[in-house]
Amino acid sequence: MNPLRCLVVDDEPLAVKLISGYVERTPFLVLEASARSAVDALSLLGERRFDLVFLDIQMPGLTGVEFAEMLPESTRVVFITAYTDFALDGFRVNALDYLLKPVSYDDFRRAASRALNFYSERQARTSDIDFITVKSEYRLRRIPVSSIRYVEGLKDYVKIYVEGEVNPVLTLMSMKTLEQTLPSDSFMRVHRSFIINMDYVRTVERNRILFGQESVPVSDSYKREFFRRIGAGSECPEADTAEKE
């Protein structure tokens, strides 16, 4: 399983430094970013994807609970605060854990391990999916997951490009639903409008993935993770700028 991508948000500089240090010394976590307020962290949500957010609750401008309610469904939270009165608010937004300051590394590690177990179990569930069934042209199509090369989003519809078929399968479905259905160990969202099957990635040229005569753009929001997963570091050596969403 890939390391969990983490965001640390706290209005206390020492707390940000401490928790960021804990993340960096934990092998199954990677520190993607940190922020001194929930307001500042909001801008990061449009640029990067996070699996886990270590989040202070009581912050000026926008509280941690309010910020947590804005996170995508795929992101989980561990609240860190000095106030026990906020525990119920934390679990109301499906927080994985709740840590009281000052946080020891042992307590942090236990919360991080809980997050790892959560994502490992979820990945195991999605990895068991061999087929997806969709409605297309008034018929039900049962598509082997392993044959899906990539998916293109078109507002309320998606086009599913299947290996060996000339025309894509058009079905009424959201990209979010499909992204949550397809196994995350093989599939990755690389653009607001595209999900690709990593098993079919053969050639990448200037932030575009080539599928024969077709190409799929890799946007800024996903570029770093994509090139890390294909073993090319943080970016393509030939790329000057990434495709904008």
PDB file of C-alpha atoms in Angstrom:
ATOM      1  CA  MET A   1       0.000   0.000   0.000  1.00  0.00           C
ATOM      2  CA  ASN A   2       1.239   3.513  -0.809  1.00  0.00           C
ATOM      3  CA  PRO A   3       2.135   5.866   2.089  1.00  0.00           C
ATOM      4  CA  LEU A   4      -0.753   8.007   3.316  1.00  0.00           C
ATOM      5  CA  ARG A   5      -0.506  11.606   2.077  1.00  0.00           C
ATOM      6  CA  CYS A   6      -0.801  13.964   5.054  1.00  0.00           C
ATOM      7  CA  LEU A   7      -1.741  17.583   5.691  1.00  0.00           C
ATOM      8  CA  VAL A   8      -1.024  19.247   9.045  1.00  0.00           C
ATOM      9  CA  VAL A   9      -3.163  22.269  10.029  1.00  0.00           C
ATOM     10  CA  ASP A  10      -2.673  24.193  13.280  1.00  0.00           C
ATOM     11  CA  ASP A  11      -2.455  27.883  14.157  1.00  0.00           C
ATOM     12  CA  GLU A  12       0.409  27.220  16.613  1.00  0.00           C
ATOM     13  CA  PRO A  13       3.803  27.123  14.833  1.00  0.00           C
ATOM     14  CA  LEU A  14       5.328  24.757  17.404  1.00  0.00           C
ATOM     15  CA  ALA A  15       2.419  22.352  17.023  1.00  0.00           C
ATOM     16  CA  VAL A  16       2.815  22.358  13.223  1.00  0.00           C
ATOM     17  CA  LYS A  17       6.532  21.649  13.614  1.00  0.00           C
ATOM     18  CA  LEU A  18       5.942  18.844  16.141  1.00  0.00           C
ATOM     19  CA  ILE A  19       3.221  17.009  14.208  1.00  0.00           C
ATOM     20  CA  SER A  20       5.020  17.483  10.882  1.00  0.00           C
ATOM     21  CA  GLY A  21       8.099  15.925  12.481  1.00  0.00           C
ATOM     22  CA  TYR A  22       6.013  12.991  13.699  1.00  0.00           C
ATOM     23  CA  VAL A  23       4.667  12.471  10.173  1.00  0.00           C
ATOM     24  CA  GLU A  24       8.146  12.507   8.662  1.00  0.00           C
ATOM     25  CA  ARG A  25       9.473   9.880  11.095  1.00  0.00           C
ATOM     26  CA  THR A  26       6.545   7.494  10.469  1.00  0.00           C
ATOM     27  CA  PRO A  27       7.363   5.167   7.535  1.00  0.00           C
ATOM     28  CA  PHE A  28       3.809   4.761   6.208  1.00  0.00           C
ATOM     29  CA  LEU A  29       3.080   8.506   6.180  1.00  0.00           C
ATOM     30  CA  VAL A  30       4.328  11.250   3.857  1.00  0.00           C
ATOM     31  CA  LEU A  31       4.045  14.978   4.598  1.00  0.00           C
ATOM     32  CA  GLU A  32       2.477  16.675   1.582  1.00  0.00           C
ATOM     33  CA  ALA A  33       1.856  20.113   3.120  1.00  0.00           C
ATOM     34  CA  SER A  34       1.179  22.101   6.284  1.00  0.00           C
ATOM     35  CA  ALA A  35      -0.813  25.251   7.004  1.00  0.00           C
ATOM     36  CA  ARG A  36      -1.160  27.750   9.839  1.00  0.00           C
ATOM     37  CA  SER A  37      -4.941  28.094   9.476  1.00  0.00           C
ATOM     38  CA  ALA A  38      -7.924  26.267   8.029  1.00  0.00           C
ATOM     39  CA  VAL A  39      -8.449  29.204   5.671  1.00  0.00           C
ATOM     40  CA  ASP A  40      -4.938  28.772   4.241  1.00  0.00           C
ATOM     41  CA  ALA A  41      -5.458  25.014   4.025  1.00  0.00           C
ATOM     42  CA  LEU A  42      -8.550  25.474   1.850  1.00  0.00           C
ATOM     43  CA  SER A  43      -6.423  26.614  -1.081  1.00  0.00           C
ATOM     44  CA  LEU A  44      -4.353  23.439  -0.816  1.00  0.00           C
ATOM     45  CA  LEU A  45      -7.402  21.241  -1.358  1.00  0.00           C
ATOM     46  CA  GLY A  46      -7.631  22.410  -4.960  1.00  0.00           C
ATOM     47  CA  GLU A  47      -3.953  21.722  -5.617  1.00  0.00           C
ATOM     48  CA  ARG A  48      -3.312  18.355  -3.966  1.00  0.00           C
ATOM     49  CA  ARG A  49      -5.066  15.288  -2.664  1.00  0.00           C
ATOM     50  CA  PHE A  50      -4.713  14.186   0.949  1.00  0.00           C
ATOM     51  CA  ASP A  51      -5.540  10.894   2.592  1.00  0.00           C
ATOM     52  CA  LEU A  52      -5.165  12.103   6.158  1.00  0.00           C
ATOM     53  CA  VAL A  53      -5.395  15.522   7.837  1.00  0.00           C
ATOM     54  CA  PHE A  54      -3.990  16.189  11.308  1.00  0.00           C
ATOM     55  CA  LEU A  55      -6.210  19.077  12.274  1.00  0.00           C
ATOM     56  CA  ASP A  56      -6.473  21.484  15.200  1.00  0.00           C
ATOM     57  CA  ILE A  57     -10.078  22.215  16.133  1.00  0.00           C
ATOM     58  CA  GLN A  58     -10.076  25.704  17.629  1.00  0.00           C
ATOM     59  CA  MET A  59      -8.632  28.127  15.071  1.00  0.00           C
ATOM     60  CA  PRO A  60      -9.586  31.693  14.148  1.00  0.00           C
ATOM     61  CA  GLY A  61     -11.630  32.376  11.023  1.00  0.00           C
ATOM     62  CA  LEU A  62     -12.613  28.780  10.301  1.00  0.00           C
ATOM     63  CA  THR A  63     -12.689  26.022  12.899  1.00  0.00           C
ATOM     64  CA  GLY A  64     -11.258  22.590  12.337  1.00  0.00           C
ATOM     65  CA  VAL A  65     -14.722  21.016  12.457  1.00  0.00           C
ATOM     66  CA  GLU A  66     -15.977  23.434   9.789  1.00  0.00           C
ATOM     67  CA  PHE A  67     -12.929  22.676   7.652  1.00  0.00           C
ATOM     68  CA  ALA A  68     -13.410  18.921   8.087  1.00  0.00           C
ATOM     69  CA  GLU A  69     -16.948  19.215   6.742  1.00  0.00           C
ATOM     70  CA  MET A  70     -15.496  20.604   3.482  1.00  0.00           C
ATOM     71  CA  LEU A  71     -13.088  17.718   2.900  1.00  0.00           C
ATOM     72  CA  PRO A  72     -13.794  15.131   0.188  1.00  0.00           C
ATOM     73  CA  GLU A  73     -15.289  11.845   1.319  1.00  0.00           C
ATOM     74  CA  SER A  74     -12.037  10.003   0.624  1.00  0.00           C
ATOM     75  CA  THR A  75     -10.070  12.096   3.163  1.00  0.00           C
ATOM     76  CA  ARG A  76     -10.012  11.261   6.867  1.00  0.00           C
ATOM     77  CA  VAL A  77      -9.188  13.419   9.899  1.00  0.00           C
ATOM     78  CA  VAL A  78      -7.311  13.065  13.161  1.00  0.00           C
ATOM     79  CA  PHE A  79      -8.177  16.004  15.414  1.00  0.00           C
ATOM     80  CA  ILE A  80      -5.500  17.463  17.675  1.00  0.00           C
ATOM     81  CA  THR A  81      -6.579  19.930  20.352  1.00  0.00           C
ATOM     82  CA  ALA A  82      -6.107  21.052  23.934  1.00  0.00           C
ATOM     83  CA  TYR A  83      -9.849  21.021  24.658  1.00  0.00           C
ATOM     84  CA  THR A  84     -11.673  17.816  25.591  1.00  0.00           C
ATOM     85  CA  ASP A  85     -15.058  19.506  25.103  1.00  0.00           C
ATOM     86  CA  PHE A  86     -14.654  19.243  21.323  1.00  0.00           C
ATOM     87  CA  ALA A  87     -14.470  15.440  21.194  1.00  0.00           C
ATOM     88  CA  LEU A  88     -18.108  14.937  20.228  1.00  0.00           C
ATOM     89  CA  ASP A  89     -17.820  17.526  17.450  1.00  0.00           C
ATOM     90  CA  GLY A  90     -14.817  15.646  16.111  1.00  0.00           C
ATOM     91  CA  PHE A  91     -16.560  12.335  15.840  1.00  0.00           C
ATOM     92  CA  ARG A  92     -19.621  13.984  14.311  1.00  0.00           C
ATOM     93  CA  VAL A  93     -17.549  14.540  11.157  1.00  0.00           C
ATOM     94  CA  ASN A  94     -16.229  10.958  11.134  1.00  0.00           C
ATOM     95  CA  ALA A  95     -12.814  11.692  12.583  1.00  0.00           C
ATOM     96  CA  LEU A  96     -10.631   8.595  12.880  1.00  0.00           C
ATOM     97  CA  ASP A  97      -9.140   9.698  16.166  1.00  0.00           C
ATOM     98  CA  TYR A  98      -8.882  12.527  18.668  1.00  0.00           C
ATOM     99  CA  LEU A  99      -5.593  13.478  20.336  1.00  0.00           C
ATOM    100  CA  LEU A 100      -5.053  15.856  23.236  1.00  0.00           C
ATOM    101  CA  LYS A 101      -2.133  18.278  23.357  1.00  0.00           C
ATOM    102  CA  PRO A 102       0.659  17.872  24.207  1.00  0.00           C
ATOM    103  CA  VAL A 103       0.764  14.894  21.852  1.00  0.00           C
ATOM    104  CA  SER A 104       3.383  12.207  22.448  1.00  0.00           C
ATOM    105  CA  TYR A 105       4.779  10.232  19.527  1.00  0.00           C
ATOM    106  CA  ASP A 106       3.309   7.022  20.960  1.00  0.00           C
ATOM    107  CA  ASP A 107      -0.198   8.506  20.906  1.00  0.00           C
ATOM    108  CA  PHE A 108       0.405   9.918  17.434  1.00  0.00           C
ATOM    109  CA  ARG A 109       1.653   6.560  16.147  1.00  0.00           C
ATOM    110  CA  ARG A 110      -1.434   4.776  17.470  1.00  0.00           C
ATOM    111  CA  ALA A 111      -3.716   7.253  15.668  1.00  0.00           C
ATOM    112  CA  ALA A 112      -1.663   6.946  12.476  1.00  0.00           C
ATOM    113  CA  SER A 113      -1.829   3.146  12.659  1.00  0.00           C
ATOM    114  CA  ARG A 114      -5.597   3.374  13.000  1.00  0.00           C
ATOM    115  CA  ALA A 115      -5.683   5.442   9.817  1.00  0.00           C
ATOM    116  CA  LEU A 116      -3.460   2.930   8.029  1.00  0.00           C
ATOM    117  CA  ASN A 117      -5.772   0.072   9.037  1.00  0.00           C
ATOM    118  CA  PHE A 118      -8.783   2.027   7.792  1.00  0.00           C
ATOM    119  CA  TYR A 119      -7.265   2.589   4.344  1.00  0.00           C
ATOM    120  CA  SER A 120      -5.859  -0.942   4.136  1.00  0.00           C
ATOM    121  CA  GLU A 121      -9.290  -2.432   4.808  1.00  0.00           C
ATOM    122  CA  ARG A 122     -10.933  -0.118   2.297  1.00  0.00           C
ATOM    123  CA  GLN A 123      -8.365  -0.983  -0.361  1.00  0.00           C
ATOM    124  CA  ALA A 124      -8.849  -4.691   0.307  1.00  0.00           C
ATOM    125  CA  ARG A 125     -12.587  -4.309  -0.240  1.00  0.00           C
ATOM    126  CA  THR A 126     -12.199  -2.472  -3.553  1.00  0.00           C
ATOM    127  CA  SER A 127      -9.443  -4.793  -4.768  1.00  0.00           C
ATOM    128  CA  ASP A 128     -11.905  -7.696  -4.721  1.00  0.00           C
ATOM    129  CA  ILE A 129     -13.980  -6.109  -7.510  1.00  0.00           C
ATOM    130  CA  ASP A 130     -13.518  -7.951 -10.812  1.00  0.00           C
ATOM    131  CA  PHE A 131     -16.405  -6.420 -12.789  1.00  0.00           C
ATOM    132  CA  ILE A 132     -18.521  -3.278 -12.822  1.00  0.00           C
ATOM    133  CA  THR A 133     -22.055  -3.282 -14.201  1.00  0.00           C
ATOM    134  CA  VAL A 134     -23.299  -0.139 -15.952  1.00  0.00           C
ATOM    135  CA  LYS A 135     -26.331   0.809 -18.020  1.00  0.00           C
ATOM    136  CA  SER A 136     -25.523   1.890 -21.559  1.00  0.00           C
ATOM    137  CA  GLU A 137     -27.887   2.290 -24.538  1.00  0.00           C
ATOM    138  CA  TYR A 138     -30.778   0.712 -22.604  1.00  0.00           C
ATOM    139  CA  ARG A 139     -28.703  -2.372 -21.848  1.00  0.00           C
ATOM    140  CA  LEU A 140     -26.672  -3.536 -18.867  1.00  0.00           C
ATOM    141  CA  ARG A 141     -22.980  -3.970 -19.578  1.00  0.00           C
ATOM    142  CA  ARG A 142     -20.751  -6.062 -17.307  1.00  0.00           C
ATOM    143  CA  ILE A 143     -17.231  -4.750 -17.825  1.00  0.00           C
ATOM    144  CA  PRO A 144     -14.108  -6.505 -16.483  1.00  0.00           C
ATOM    145  CA  VAL A 145     -12.222  -3.976 -14.371  1.00  0.00           C
ATOM    146  CA  SER A 146      -8.894  -5.198 -15.761  1.00  0.00           C
ATOM    147  CA  SER A 147     -10.009  -4.260 -19.312  1.00  0.00           C
ATOM    148  CA  ILE A 148     -10.697  -0.586 -18.491  1.00  0.00           C
ATOM    149  CA  ARG A 149      -7.898   1.574 -19.898  1.00  0.00           C
ATOM    150  CA  TYR A 150      -9.226   4.942 -18.744  1.00  0.00           C
ATOM    151  CA  VAL A 151     -12.380   6.876 -17.970  1.00  0.00           C
ATOM    152  CA  GLU A 152     -13.413  10.331 -19.164  1.00  0.00           C
ATOM    153  CA  GLY A 153     -15.943  12.447 -17.274  1.00  0.00           C
ATOM    154  CA  LEU A 154     -18.611  14.437 -19.153  1.00  0.00           C
ATOM    155  CA  LYS A 155     -20.677  16.301 -16.560  1.00  0.00           C
ATOM    156  CA  ASP A 156     -23.352  13.740 -15.561  1.00  0.00           C
ATOM    157  CA  TYR A 157     -21.956  10.973 -17.778  1.00  0.00           C
ATOM    158  CA  VAL A 158     -18.704   9.058 -18.091  1.00  0.00           C
ATOM    159  CA  LYS A 159     -17.030   7.400 -21.060  1.00  0.00           C
ATOM    160  CA  ILE A 160     -15.358   4.102 -20.201  1.00  0.00           C
ATOM    161  CA  TYR A 161     -12.612   3.177 -22.668  1.00  0.00           C
ATOM    162  CA  VAL A 162     -12.325  -0.609 -22.797  1.00  0.00           C
ATOM    163  CA  GLU A 163      -9.362  -2.507 -24.242  1.00  0.00           C
ATOM    164  CA  GLY A 164     -10.219  -4.048 -27.622  1.00  0.00           C
ATOM    165  CA  GLU A 165     -13.312  -1.903 -28.215  1.00  0.00           C
ATOM    166  CA  VAL A 166     -13.312   0.955 -30.734  1.00  0.00           C
ATOM    167  CA  ASN A 167     -16.061   3.018 -29.089  1.00  0.00           C
ATOM    168  CA  PRO A 168     -16.197   3.896 -25.379  1.00  0.00           C
ATOM    169  CA  VAL A 169     -19.079   2.810 -23.164  1.00  0.00           C
ATOM    170  CA  LEU A 170     -21.215   5.841 -22.277  1.00  0.00           C
ATOM    171  CA  THR A 171     -23.135   5.625 -18.993  1.00  0.00           C
ATOM    172  CA  LEU A 172     -24.906   7.910 -16.538  1.00  0.00           C
ATOM    173  CA  MET A 173     -22.569   8.012 -13.553  1.00  0.00           C
ATOM    174  CA  SER A 174     -20.447  10.535 -11.659  1.00  0.00           C
ATOM    175  CA  MET A 175     -16.659  10.472 -11.683  1.00  0.00           C
ATOM    176  CA  LYS A 176     -16.670  10.487  -7.880  1.00  0.00           C
ATOM    177  CA  THR A 177     -18.799   7.328  -7.726  1.00  0.00           C
ATOM    178  CA  LEU A 178     -16.617   5.518 -10.241  1.00  0.00           C
ATOM    179  CA  GLU A 179     -13.401   6.630  -8.543  1.00  0.00           C
ATOM    180  CA  GLN A 180     -14.650   5.194  -5.250  1.00  0.00           C
ATOM    181  CA  THR A 181     -15.679   1.943  -6.960  1.00  0.00           C
ATOM    182  CA  LEU A 182     -12.522   1.159  -8.935  1.00  0.00           C
ATOM    183  CA  PRO A 183      -9.595  -0.383  -6.986  1.00  0.00           C
ATOM    184  CA  SER A 184      -7.206   2.372  -5.933  1.00  0.00           C
ATOM    185  CA  ASP A 185      -4.146   0.134  -6.257  1.00  0.00           C
ATOM    186  CA  SER A 186      -4.648   0.036 -10.050  1.00  0.00           C
ATOM    187  CA  PHE A 187      -6.659   3.157 -10.860  1.00  0.00           C
ATOM    188  CA  MET A 188      -5.767   6.795 -10.306  1.00  0.00           C
ATOM    189  CA  ARG A 189      -7.424  10.100 -11.038  1.00  0.00           C
ATOM    190  CA  VAL A 190      -4.967  12.250 -13.016  1.00  0.00           C
ATOM    191  CA  HIS A 191      -7.279  15.090 -13.987  1.00  0.00           C
ATOM    192  CA  ARG A 192     -10.672  16.443 -13.017  1.00  0.00           C
ATOM    193  CA  SER A 193     -12.060  14.657 -16.073  1.00  0.00           C
ATOM    194  CA  PHE A 194      -9.899  11.514 -16.277  1.00  0.00           C
ATOM    195  CA  ILE A 195      -9.229   8.327 -14.306  1.00  0.00           C
ATOM    196  CA  ILE A 196      -6.595   5.975 -15.704  1.00  0.00           C
ATOM    197  CA  ASN A 197      -5.670   2.339 -15.191  1.00  0.00           C
ATOM    198  CA  MET A 198      -1.999   2.362 -14.178  1.00  0.00           C
ATOM    199  CA  ASP A 199      -1.536  -1.093 -15.702  1.00  0.00           C
ATOM    200  CA  TYR A 200      -1.994   0.416 -19.192  1.00  0.00           C
ATOM    201  CA  VAL A 201       0.485   3.279 -18.763  1.00  0.00           C
ATOM    202  CA  ARG A 202       3.298   2.703 -21.261  1.00  0.00           C
ATOM    203  CA  THR A 203       4.344   6.150 -22.519  1.00  0.00           C
ATOM    204  CA  VAL A 204       4.224   9.617 -20.928  1.00  0.00           C
ATOM    205  CA  GLU A 205       5.053  12.678 -22.982  1.00  0.00           C
ATOM    206  CA  ARG A 206       5.080  16.212 -21.546  1.00  0.00           C
ATOM    207  CA  ASN A 207       2.465  15.536 -18.865  1.00  0.00           C
ATOM    208  CA  ARG A 208       0.253  13.507 -21.173  1.00  0.00           C
ATOM    209  CA  ILE A 209      -0.283   9.770 -20.984  1.00  0.00           C
ATOM    210  CA  LEU A 210      -0.395   8.167 -24.422  1.00  0.00           C
ATOM    211  CA  PHE A 211      -2.875   5.381 -25.125  1.00  0.00           C
ATOM    212  CA  GLY A 212      -2.079   4.592 -28.749  1.00  0.00           C
ATOM    213  CA  GLN A 213      -3.322   7.563 -30.798  1.00  0.00           C
ATOM    214  CA  GLU A 214      -5.186   8.992 -27.807  1.00  0.00           C
ATOM    215  CA  SER A 215      -3.788  10.964 -24.884  1.00  0.00           C
ATOM    216  CA  VAL A 216      -4.896  11.840 -21.355  1.00  0.00           C
ATOM    217  CA  PRO A 217      -3.635  15.006 -19.609  1.00  0.00           C
ATOM    218  CA  VAL A 218      -2.110  14.978 -16.130  1.00  0.00           C
ATOM    219  CA  SER A 219      -3.117  18.141 -14.289  1.00  0.00           C
ATOM    220  CA  ASP A 220      -1.179  20.050 -11.621  1.00  0.00           C
ATOM    221  CA  SER A 221      -3.342  18.614  -8.838  1.00  0.00           C
ATOM    222  CA  TYR A 222      -2.293  15.031  -9.578  1.00  0.00           C
ATOM    223  CA  LYS A 223       1.091  15.376 -11.308  1.00  0.00           C
ATOM    224  CA  ARG A 224       3.277  14.809  -8.264  1.00  0.00           C
ATOM    225  CA  GLU A 225       1.507  11.643  -7.153  1.00  0.00           C
ATOM    226  CA  PHE A 226       1.264  10.228 -10.677  1.00  0.00           C
ATOM    227  CA  PHE A 227       4.970  10.526 -11.446  1.00  0.00           C
ATOM    228  CA  ARG A 228       5.800   9.141  -8.011  1.00  0.00           C
ATOM    229  CA  ARG A 229       3.645   6.072  -8.700  1.00  0.00           C
ATOM    230  CA  ILE A 230       5.318   5.355 -12.038  1.00  0.00           C
ATOM    231  CA  GLY A 231       8.727   5.685 -10.414  1.00  0.00           C
ATOM    232  CA  ALA A 232       9.781   8.934 -12.110  1.00  0.00           C
ATOM    233  CA  GLY A 233      10.174  11.066  -9.001  1.00  0.00           C
ATOM    234  CA  SER A 234       7.962  14.113  -8.618  1.00  0.00           C
ATOM    235  CA  GLU A 235       7.738  15.134 -12.266  1.00  0.00           C
ATOM    236  CA  CYS A 236       8.431  14.139 -15.838  1.00  0.00           C
ATOM    237  CA  PRO A 237      11.990  15.132 -16.879  1.00  0.00           C
ATOM    238  CA  GLU A 238      10.758  16.463 -20.223  1.00  0.00           C
ATOM    239  CA  ALA A 239       7.845  18.448 -18.792  1.00  0.00           C
ATOM    240  CA  ASP A 240       7.978  22.199 -18.427  1.00  0.00           C
ATOM    241  CA  THR A 241       4.448  22.820 -17.244  1.00  0.00           C
ATOM    242  CA  ALA A 242       1.564  20.530 -16.340  1.00  0.00           C
ATOM    243  CA  GLU A 243      -1.831  20.478 -17.931  1.00  0.00           C
ATOM    244  CA  LYS A 244      -4.269  22.797 -16.171  1.00  0.00           C
ATOM    245  CA  GLU A 245      -7.675  21.530 -15.134  1.00  0.00           C
TER     246      GLU A 245
END
